[in-house]
Structures are given as C-alpha cells and as structure tokens.
Amino acid sequence: MDKSLVIAGMAIVTYLTRYSMMALFSGDKFSRDIPPFVRRWLDHVPTAIFAALVFPAVLAPDGRVSAGPYLWSALGALPVAWKTKSALSTIVAGVAVFWALKLA
Amino acid sequence: MAGYDSVKGFRDSLPLAAGVATYGLVYGLAAREAGFTPGEAVAMSLAVYAGAAQFAAVGMWATAPGLSIVLTTLIINLRHLLMGASIAPYLARVGPGWKALLALGMSDESYGLAIAGYSSGRGSHLYFLGVNLGIYLSWAASSLAGAALGTALRDPTALGLGLVFPLAFLGLAVPRLRNSASLLVFVGSGLLSILGGELLPGKWYIILAGLGASLSGAILEGLWTSRSS
C-alpha cells in the first residue's frame, strides 16, 4: 500500500483516540453533573497511568523483572520528588544517581 | 491564584522535550533503516505524532500489510482515551476549536504536565497548548535529525537518557499521593502494569493497569466514604 495512505490512516485513528473522549466528557452539561463515582475515577486515572509508565520502566527495563541501576536511580530520586514536587529536580536527581553508580 | 500561560507551559516542557528528542533521534534512524526518506520520516512524526506507534509501524513496514499497521497504531494509542476522558472536565469552558487543537498535540508527556497544572488549580488551555507545542516541536525536529544523520549516531539510551521519562512521571505522580486511596492506585497500577507487561502484547499493560487501578481506587474510596458517614 502507498506510504502516504498508511500514514494518513495512522494519523486519523490516532487523532480519534485523542479527541473522542475529550469531546465526549467535556460537554458543559456533562461536566456540571458528573456523577461522584466518575469524578473519583477520572481523578485516579493520571496516577494510575503515571505508575504504569514508571514501574515497568525501572523494575523491568529489559522486559524481565530485575533490580538494576534504573531501580536504584528511581529510588534515589523518590525523596527528591517528595520534597520538591518537581519533575525536573526528580530527573536531575535520578540521572545523578545513575551516573554515580556507573562511575563507582 | 494566577493561571499558567503558554510561555510557562513551553518552558516547563523543555526537560521532557529533551527526553523526547533522544527517542525522536532513534525513531528517525529506525525509519531510515526501514526505507523512509528523511522527509517521509518527519511527515509521519508531524501527522501521527505518537512515538510508540511510529516505532511499531516502521518495524512492521517491510513485512506487514498497511491495514494491520493502522490497526496496531489504533491499539497502541487506545490509552489516549483514558487520558482524554480524565482531562476533559477541565476543558468544559473552552470552545470546540480549542479542544480539536489541544487533542492534536496531546502526548503522554504533555498530558502529564497539563493535568498536573490543572490539579494544582493553575492549569489552563494556554498552558496545555504551550506544553503540547514544546513536545511536538521536539519530536518533529529530532525525528528529522535522526533520519538525516543516518547511522552516524550511537545509542543515546546508554547515557542514562532512557531514565528521563520514568523519572519525570515519578516526579509528576508523587504529589498526587495525598491519601491511602491514591497510594493504593499508584502501587496497584504499578504491579498490574508489570504483570500485564509479562502477559499482554504491546502497550496493553498501560490500559489494563490504568483502567483497573483507577476503577478499583474509585470503588474502594466509595466504600470507605459510605462506611464512615
């Protein structure tokens, strides 16, 4: 199949995943009377997604669960994340631990 | 409290944009190896703008039919449904044109920053636009650079740059852990995602863990509140 056709298809389905729920859940009426359960659920979604992006990446970076430098770096960065509440400081702290381990 | 504007959003996106750029470079290289010209590689980045799906697509390109590439893209990006649903209530007051524009640029990274802004009470559609723009430009420019450089580049993940994303998301998650329910959602989702990664193909583990843990958290919280009242 033609390259540009496949790319167009990929672009369309991707855009639909981005836009559909955003449009559906943000109607003025809907957001005024969101049921409390749905509100609690949506409030937990980012936390759950962030965890799913952190845990496998640091606990199983090669696809198998193992305690390696990525895990130690994340654990070292944890108190910094707690204290500063800043993504940038967390990155700096974690990469610093990674390099300290590598050079030690 | 004053709201964040688009300049603040763009600035806040820069550390994450640096991480995105390392993946963009690798994507550009992979696309080149799969027979894309630099122009085609960056066209896909501009139009599709979804890292994991693009990696899968160029990996499948030589052997898979176009339709299966499009379907794979859809499945990998289903996690956007959850992200869109959770950020949508904050967009109740912006017009349909803004929603269409913001949806165009929503990535894992910009969603994370935007929802953190909204949760702190200072987010805005302008801030969301600023973070989208920073990540989008970085992805496009680094894809082009990767494809143009060809194979002259070494693996940037050896420098510890593969840590940038997990660390950034850790930094965004920790301030959300305000009570036992949110802590449970975080740890529960983490364990589910590891388990899901072992059992499921592709990025399904994000959907499994994202949906499973957030719903369990909402149910448990509901039970606790009704018991204590």
Short mmCIF file of C-alpha atoms in Angstrom, two decimals:
data_model
loop_
_atom_site.label_atom_id
_atom_site.label_comp_id
_atom_site.label_asym_id
_atom_site.label_seq_id
_atom_site.Cartn_x
_atom_site.Cartn_y
_atom_site.Cartn_z
CA MET A 1 0.00 0.00 0.00
CA ASP A 2 1.05 3.56 -0.61
CA LYS A 3 3.15 5.10 2.19
CA SER A 4 1.14 8.29 2.40
CA LEU A 5 -2.12 6.36 2.61
CA VAL A 6 -0.91 4.28 5.56
CA ILE A 7 0.46 7.38 7.31
CA ALA A 8 -2.88 9.13 6.78
CA GLY A 9 -4.71 6.13 8.24
CA MET A 10 -2.40 6.09 11.27
CA ALA A 11 -2.92 9.83 11.75
CA ILE A 12 -6.72 9.54 11.61
CA VAL A 13 -7.07 6.67 14.11
CA THR A 14 -4.59 8.34 16.46
CA TYR A 15 -6.44 11.62 16.34
CA LEU A 16 -9.73 9.85 17.08
CA THR A 17 -8.25 8.31 20.25
CA ARG A 18 -7.08 11.76 21.36
CA TYR A 19 -10.18 13.75 20.52
CA SER A 20 -13.19 11.47 21.10
CA MET A 21 -13.16 11.24 24.90
CA MET A 22 -12.02 14.82 25.25
CA ALA A 23 -15.11 15.94 23.33
CA LEU A 24 -17.45 13.43 24.96
CA PHE A 25 -16.54 14.13 28.58
CA SER A 26 -16.24 17.90 28.40
CA GLY A 27 -19.75 18.93 27.37
CA ASP A 28 -20.88 21.78 29.59
CA LYS A 29 -23.87 19.82 30.82
CA PHE A 30 -21.84 16.69 31.47
CA SER A 31 -19.12 18.38 33.48
CA ARG A 32 -21.72 20.09 35.68
CA ASP A 33 -23.37 16.85 36.68
CA ILE A 34 -20.53 14.33 36.56
CA PRO A 35 -21.55 11.56 38.96
CA PRO A 36 -19.27 11.46 42.05
CA PHE A 37 -18.06 7.98 41.15
CA VAL A 38 -16.95 9.07 37.68
CA ARG A 39 -15.26 12.13 39.14
CA ARG A 40 -13.30 9.97 41.62
CA TRP A 41 -12.42 7.54 38.85
CA LEU A 42 -11.12 10.26 36.49
CA ASP A 43 -9.16 11.78 39.37
CA HIS A 44 -7.31 8.46 39.82
CA VAL A 45 -6.62 7.93 36.09
CA PRO A 46 -3.46 10.11 35.88
CA THR A 47 -1.98 8.47 38.98
CA ALA A 48 -2.61 5.02 37.52
CA ILE A 49 -1.19 5.94 34.11
CA PHE A 50 1.93 7.50 35.65
CA ALA A 51 2.52 4.35 37.71
CA ALA A 52 2.15 2.19 34.59
CA LEU A 53 4.79 4.35 32.88
CA VAL A 54 7.19 4.22 35.85
CA PHE A 55 7.11 0.67 37.30
CA PRO A 56 7.87 -1.44 34.19
CA ALA A 57 10.49 1.06 33.02
CA VAL A 58 12.50 0.92 36.26
CA LEU A 59 11.72 -2.61 37.50
CA ALA A 60 11.88 -4.42 34.16
CA PRO A 61 13.75 -2.18 31.71
CA ASP A 62 14.70 -5.17 29.54
CA GLY A 63 11.33 -6.87 29.80
CA ARG A 64 12.35 -9.06 32.75
CA VAL A 65 11.91 -8.01 36.39
CA SER A 66 15.32 -7.25 37.88
CA ALA A 67 16.86 -4.83 40.39
CA GLY A 68 19.31 -2.76 38.36
CA PRO A 69 20.66 0.78 38.10
CA TYR A 70 17.30 2.11 36.82
CA LEU A 71 15.59 0.92 40.01
CA TRP A 72 18.26 2.41 42.30
CA SER A 73 18.12 5.69 40.39
CA ALA A 74 14.34 5.87 40.77
CA LEU A 75 14.52 5.02 44.49
CA GLY A 76 17.21 7.66 44.95
CA ALA A 77 15.04 10.22 43.16
CA LEU A 78 11.93 9.37 45.20
CA PRO A 79 12.70 11.57 48.24
CA VAL A 80 13.59 14.42 45.87
CA ALA A 81 10.23 14.02 44.11
CA TRP A 82 8.53 14.04 47.51
CA LYS A 83 10.38 17.11 48.76
CA THR A 84 10.43 19.30 45.62
CA LYS A 85 7.27 18.14 43.76
CA SER A 86 9.20 18.99 40.60
CA ALA A 87 9.61 16.72 37.58
CA LEU A 88 12.86 18.45 36.60
CA SER A 89 14.52 18.00 40.02
CA THR A 90 13.43 14.37 40.01
CA ILE A 91 15.05 13.80 36.61
CA VAL A 92 18.28 15.50 37.70
CA ALA A 93 18.48 13.52 40.95
CA GLY A 94 17.77 10.19 39.26
CA VAL A 95 20.25 10.69 36.42
CA ALA A 96 22.85 11.79 39.00
CA VAL A 97 22.38 8.51 40.91
CA PHE A 98 22.65 6.60 37.61
CA TRP A 99 25.99 8.23 36.81
CA ALA A 100 27.28 7.84 40.37
CA LEU A 101 26.59 4.09 40.13
CA LYS A 102 28.13 3.86 36.68
CA LEU A 103 31.33 5.61 37.70
CA ALA A 104 31.64 3.96 41.13
CA MET B 1 -4.08 32.28 42.09
CA ALA B 2 -2.76 33.36 38.70
CA GLY B 3 -3.05 30.81 35.89
CA TYR B 4 -0.11 29.45 33.95
CA ASP B 5 0.21 30.76 30.40
CA SER B 6 1.56 29.19 27.21
CA VAL B 7 5.10 30.51 27.72
CA LYS B 8 5.23 28.88 31.15
CA GLY B 9 3.91 25.68 29.54
CA PHE B 10 6.54 25.74 26.84
CA ARG B 11 9.28 26.30 29.42
CA ASP B 12 8.01 23.51 31.68
CA SER B 13 8.00 21.13 28.71
CA LEU B 14 11.71 21.58 27.95
CA PRO B 15 13.19 18.93 30.30
CA LEU B 16 10.71 16.39 28.93
CA ALA B 17 11.26 17.63 25.38
CA ALA B 18 14.96 16.77 25.81
CA GLY B 19 14.00 13.20 26.68
CA VAL B 20 11.58 13.06 23.75
CA ALA B 21 14.35 14.21 21.43
CA THR B 22 16.51 11.18 22.28
CA TYR B 23 13.66 8.90 21.22
CA GLY B 24 12.98 11.04 18.16
CA LEU B 25 16.57 10.57 17.06
CA VAL B 26 16.29 6.81 17.42
CA TYR B 27 12.95 6.80 15.60
CA GLY B 28 14.49 8.78 12.75
CA LEU B 29 17.30 6.23 12.47
CA ALA B 30 14.85 3.32 12.54
CA ALA B 31 12.65 4.94 9.89
CA ARG B 32 15.69 5.47 7.68
CA GLU B 33 16.63 1.80 8.03
CA ALA B 34 13.07 0.84 7.08
CA GLY B 35 13.46 2.70 3.81
CA PHE B 36 11.91 6.08 4.65
CA THR B 37 13.42 9.28 3.32
CA PRO B 38 14.02 11.98 5.99
CA GLY B 39 11.00 13.83 4.54
CA GLU B 40 8.74 10.79 4.93
CA ALA B 41 10.03 10.10 8.43
CA VAL B 42 9.27 13.63 9.61
CA ALA B 43 5.91 13.63 7.76
CA MET B 44 4.86 10.67 9.89
CA SER B 45 6.02 12.45 13.04
CA LEU B 46 4.05 15.57 12.16
CA ALA B 47 0.88 13.74 11.12
CA VAL B 48 0.76 10.80 13.55
CA TYR B 49 2.85 12.17 16.43
CA ALA B 50 2.83 9.02 18.55
CA GLY B 51 6.24 7.60 19.40
CA ALA B 52 5.48 4.00 20.31
CA ALA B 53 3.09 3.56 17.39
CA GLN B 54 5.60 5.03 14.95
CA PHE B 55 8.34 2.69 16.19
CA ALA B 56 5.98 -0.24 15.71
CA ALA B 57 4.97 0.99 12.26
CA VAL B 58 8.48 1.36 10.86
CA GLY B 59 9.38 -2.00 12.41
CA MET B 60 6.44 -3.67 10.64
CA TRP B 61 6.72 -1.74 7.41
CA ALA B 62 8.65 -4.20 5.26
CA THR B 63 6.50 -7.21 6.07
CA ALA B 64 3.05 -6.16 7.30
CA PRO B 65 0.07 -5.01 5.24
CA GLY B 66 -0.95 -1.34 5.65
CA LEU B 67 -4.22 -2.16 7.36
CA SER B 68 -2.50 -4.12 10.13
CA ILE B 69 -0.13 -1.19 10.70
CA VAL B 70 -3.10 1.17 11.07
CA LEU B 71 -4.82 -1.27 13.46
CA THR B 72 -1.66 -1.66 15.55
CA THR B 73 -1.44 2.12 15.75
CA LEU B 74 -5.02 2.29 16.97
CA ILE B 75 -4.43 -0.33 19.67
CA ILE B 76 -1.20 1.25 20.92
CA ASN B 77 -2.93 4.61 21.16
CA LEU B 78 -6.08 3.44 22.92
CA ARG B 79 -4.54 4.74 26.15
CA HIS B 80 -5.31 8.25 24.84
CA LEU B 81 -8.99 7.50 25.50
CA LEU B 82 -8.29 7.36 29.24
CA MET B 83 -6.13 10.45 29.16
CA GLY B 84 -8.72 12.38 27.12
CA ALA B 85 -11.54 11.38 29.46
CA SER B 86 -9.63 12.45 32.55
CA ILE B 87 -8.57 15.86 31.23
CA ALA B 88 -11.89 16.63 29.50
CA PRO B 89 -13.75 18.05 32.53
CA TYR B 90 -11.14 20.83 32.72
CA LEU B 91 -11.96 21.82 29.14
CA ALA B 92 -15.67 22.39 29.69
CA ARG B 93 -15.31 26.12 29.17
CA VAL B 94 -13.15 26.21 26.05
CA GLY B 95 -14.65 26.15 22.56
CA PRO B 96 -14.70 23.16 20.18
CA GLY B 97 -11.87 24.61 18.11
CA TRP B 98 -9.59 24.69 21.15
CA LYS B 99 -10.47 21.11 22.06
CA ALA B 100 -9.68 19.99 18.50
CA LEU B 101 -6.35 21.81 18.64
CA LEU B 102 -5.38 20.56 22.10
CA ALA B 103 -6.29 16.97 21.14
CA LEU B 104 -3.92 17.23 18.17
CA GLY B 105 -0.94 17.81 20.46
CA MET B 106 -1.77 15.65 23.47
CA SER B 107 1.05 13.19 24.23
CA ASP B 108 1.90 11.15 27.34
CA GLU B 109 4.32 13.88 28.36
CA SER B 110 2.19 16.96 27.67
CA TYR B 111 -0.86 15.31 29.22
CA GLY B 112 1.18 14.66 32.37
CA LEU B 113 2.27 18.28 32.68
CA ALA B 114 -1.13 19.71 31.74
CA ILE B 115 -3.09 17.57 34.20
CA ALA B 116 -0.56 18.38 36.94
CA GLY B 117 -1.18 22.07 36.22
CA TYR B 118 -4.96 21.62 36.35
CA SER B 119 -4.74 19.56 39.55
CA SER B 120 -2.78 22.34 41.25
CA GLY B 121 -5.52 24.80 40.25
CA ARG B 122 -3.27 26.79 37.93
CA GLY B 123 -3.65 24.92 34.67
CA SER B 124 -5.29 26.50 31.63
CA HIS B 125 -5.85 25.71 27.96
CA LEU B 126 -2.99 28.11 27.15
CA TYR B 127 -0.63 26.21 29.45
CA PHE B 128 -1.78 22.94 27.84
CA LEU B 129 -1.07 24.44 24.40
CA GLY B 130 2.41 25.54 25.49
CA VAL B 131 3.44 22.10 26.75
CA ASN B 132 1.94 20.45 23.64
CA LEU B 133 3.95 22.76 21.42
CA GLY B 134 7.25 22.10 23.21
CA ILE B 135 6.91 18.31 22.97
CA TYR B 136 5.56 18.37 19.40
CA LEU B 137 8.38 20.53 18.06
CA SER B 138 10.98 18.43 19.83
CA TRP B 139 9.53 15.20 18.38
CA ALA B 140 9.39 16.59 14.85
CA ALA B 141 12.85 18.18 14.89
CA SER B 142 14.57 15.17 16.44
CA SER B 143 12.88 12.76 14.00
CA LEU B 144 14.24 14.81 11.16
CA ALA B 145 17.69 14.98 12.73
CA GLY B 146 17.75 11.21 13.35
CA ALA B 147 16.71 10.43 9.78
CA ALA B 148 19.21 12.93 8.36
CA LEU B 149 22.11 11.72 10.49
CA GLY B 150 21.54 8.16 9.43
CA THR B 151 23.71 5.63 11.20
CA ALA B 152 26.34 8.10 12.41
CA LEU B 153 24.65 8.16 15.81
CA ARG B 154 25.28 5.94 18.82
CA ASP B 155 22.59 4.62 21.14
CA PRO B 156 21.55 7.55 23.38
CA THR B 157 19.93 5.24 25.96
CA ALA B 158 23.41 4.18 27.12
CA LEU B 159 23.81 7.68 28.58
CA GLY B 160 21.01 7.11 31.07
CA LEU B 161 18.58 9.13 28.97
CA GLY B 162 16.17 6.22 28.95
CA LEU B 163 15.59 7.20 32.58
CA VAL B 164 14.23 10.64 31.74
CA PHE B 165 10.64 9.50 31.19
CA PRO B 166 10.17 7.20 34.16
CA LEU B 167 11.77 9.82 36.41
CA ALA B 168 9.60 12.60 35.00
CA PHE B 169 6.45 10.57 35.54
CA LEU B 170 7.62 9.68 39.04
CA GLY B 171 8.02 13.39 39.75
CA LEU B 172 4.52 14.05 38.42
CA ALA B 173 2.94 11.14 40.30
CA VAL B 174 4.35 11.68 43.79
CA PRO B 175 2.50 14.98 44.50
CA ARG B 176 -0.78 13.16 43.66
CA LEU B 177 -0.30 10.66 46.51
CA ARG B 178 -2.37 12.56 49.04
CA ASN B 179 -4.27 9.75 50.74
CA SER B 180 -4.32 5.97 51.11
CA ALA B 181 -6.61 5.53 48.09
CA SER B 182 -4.23 7.33 45.73
CA LEU B 183 -1.25 5.45 47.17
CA LEU B 184 -3.10 2.19 46.57
CA VAL B 185 -3.89 3.22 42.98
CA PHE B 186 -0.22 4.05 42.37
CA VAL B 187 1.22 0.83 43.77
CA GLY B 188 -1.65 -1.30 42.42
CA SER B 189 -1.28 0.11 38.93
CA GLY B 190 2.49 -0.37 39.08
CA LEU B 191 2.17 -4.04 39.98
CA LEU B 192 -0.62 -4.58 37.43
CA SER B 193 1.48 -2.99 34.70
CA ILE B 194 4.41 -5.31 35.46
CA LEU B 195 2.10 -8.32 35.41
CA GLY B 196 0.35 -7.04 32.27
CA GLY B 197 3.69 -6.45 30.57
CA GLU B 198 4.51 -10.14 31.09
CA LEU B 199 1.17 -11.39 29.82
CA LEU B 200 -0.03 -8.93 27.19
CA PRO B 201 1.45 -7.79 23.89
CA GLY B 202 2.42 -4.20 23.10
CA LYS B 203 1.16 -1.36 25.27
CA TRP B 204 -1.97 -3.12 26.53
CA TYR B 205 -0.47 -3.18 30.02
CA ILE B 206 -0.93 0.60 30.27
CA ILE B 207 -4.63 0.28 29.50
CA LEU B 208 -5.07 -2.70 31.84
CA ALA B 209 -3.27 -1.02 34.74
CA GLY B 210 -4.66 2.46 34.06
CA LEU B 211 -8.23 1.24 33.95
CA GLY B 212 -8.00 -1.49 36.61
CA ALA B 213 -6.25 0.55 39.27
CA SER B 214 -8.21 3.79 38.79
CA LEU B 215 -11.57 1.98 38.91
CA SER B 216 -10.53 -0.05 41.98
CA GLY B 217 -9.42 3.16 43.69
CA ALA B 218 -12.74 4.86 42.96
CA ILE B 219 -14.71 1.83 44.19
CA LEU B 220 -12.67 1.48 47.41
CA GLU B 221 -12.93 5.19 48.13
CA GLY B 222 -16.69 4.99 47.65
CA LEU B 223 -16.90 2.09 50.12
CA TRP B 224 -14.77 3.91 52.70
CA THR B 225 -16.83 7.11 52.46
CA SER B 226 -20.17 5.34 52.75
CA ARG B 227 -18.97 3.37 55.77
CA SER B 228 -17.63 6.38 57.66
CA SER B 229 -20.69 8.57 57.03
#
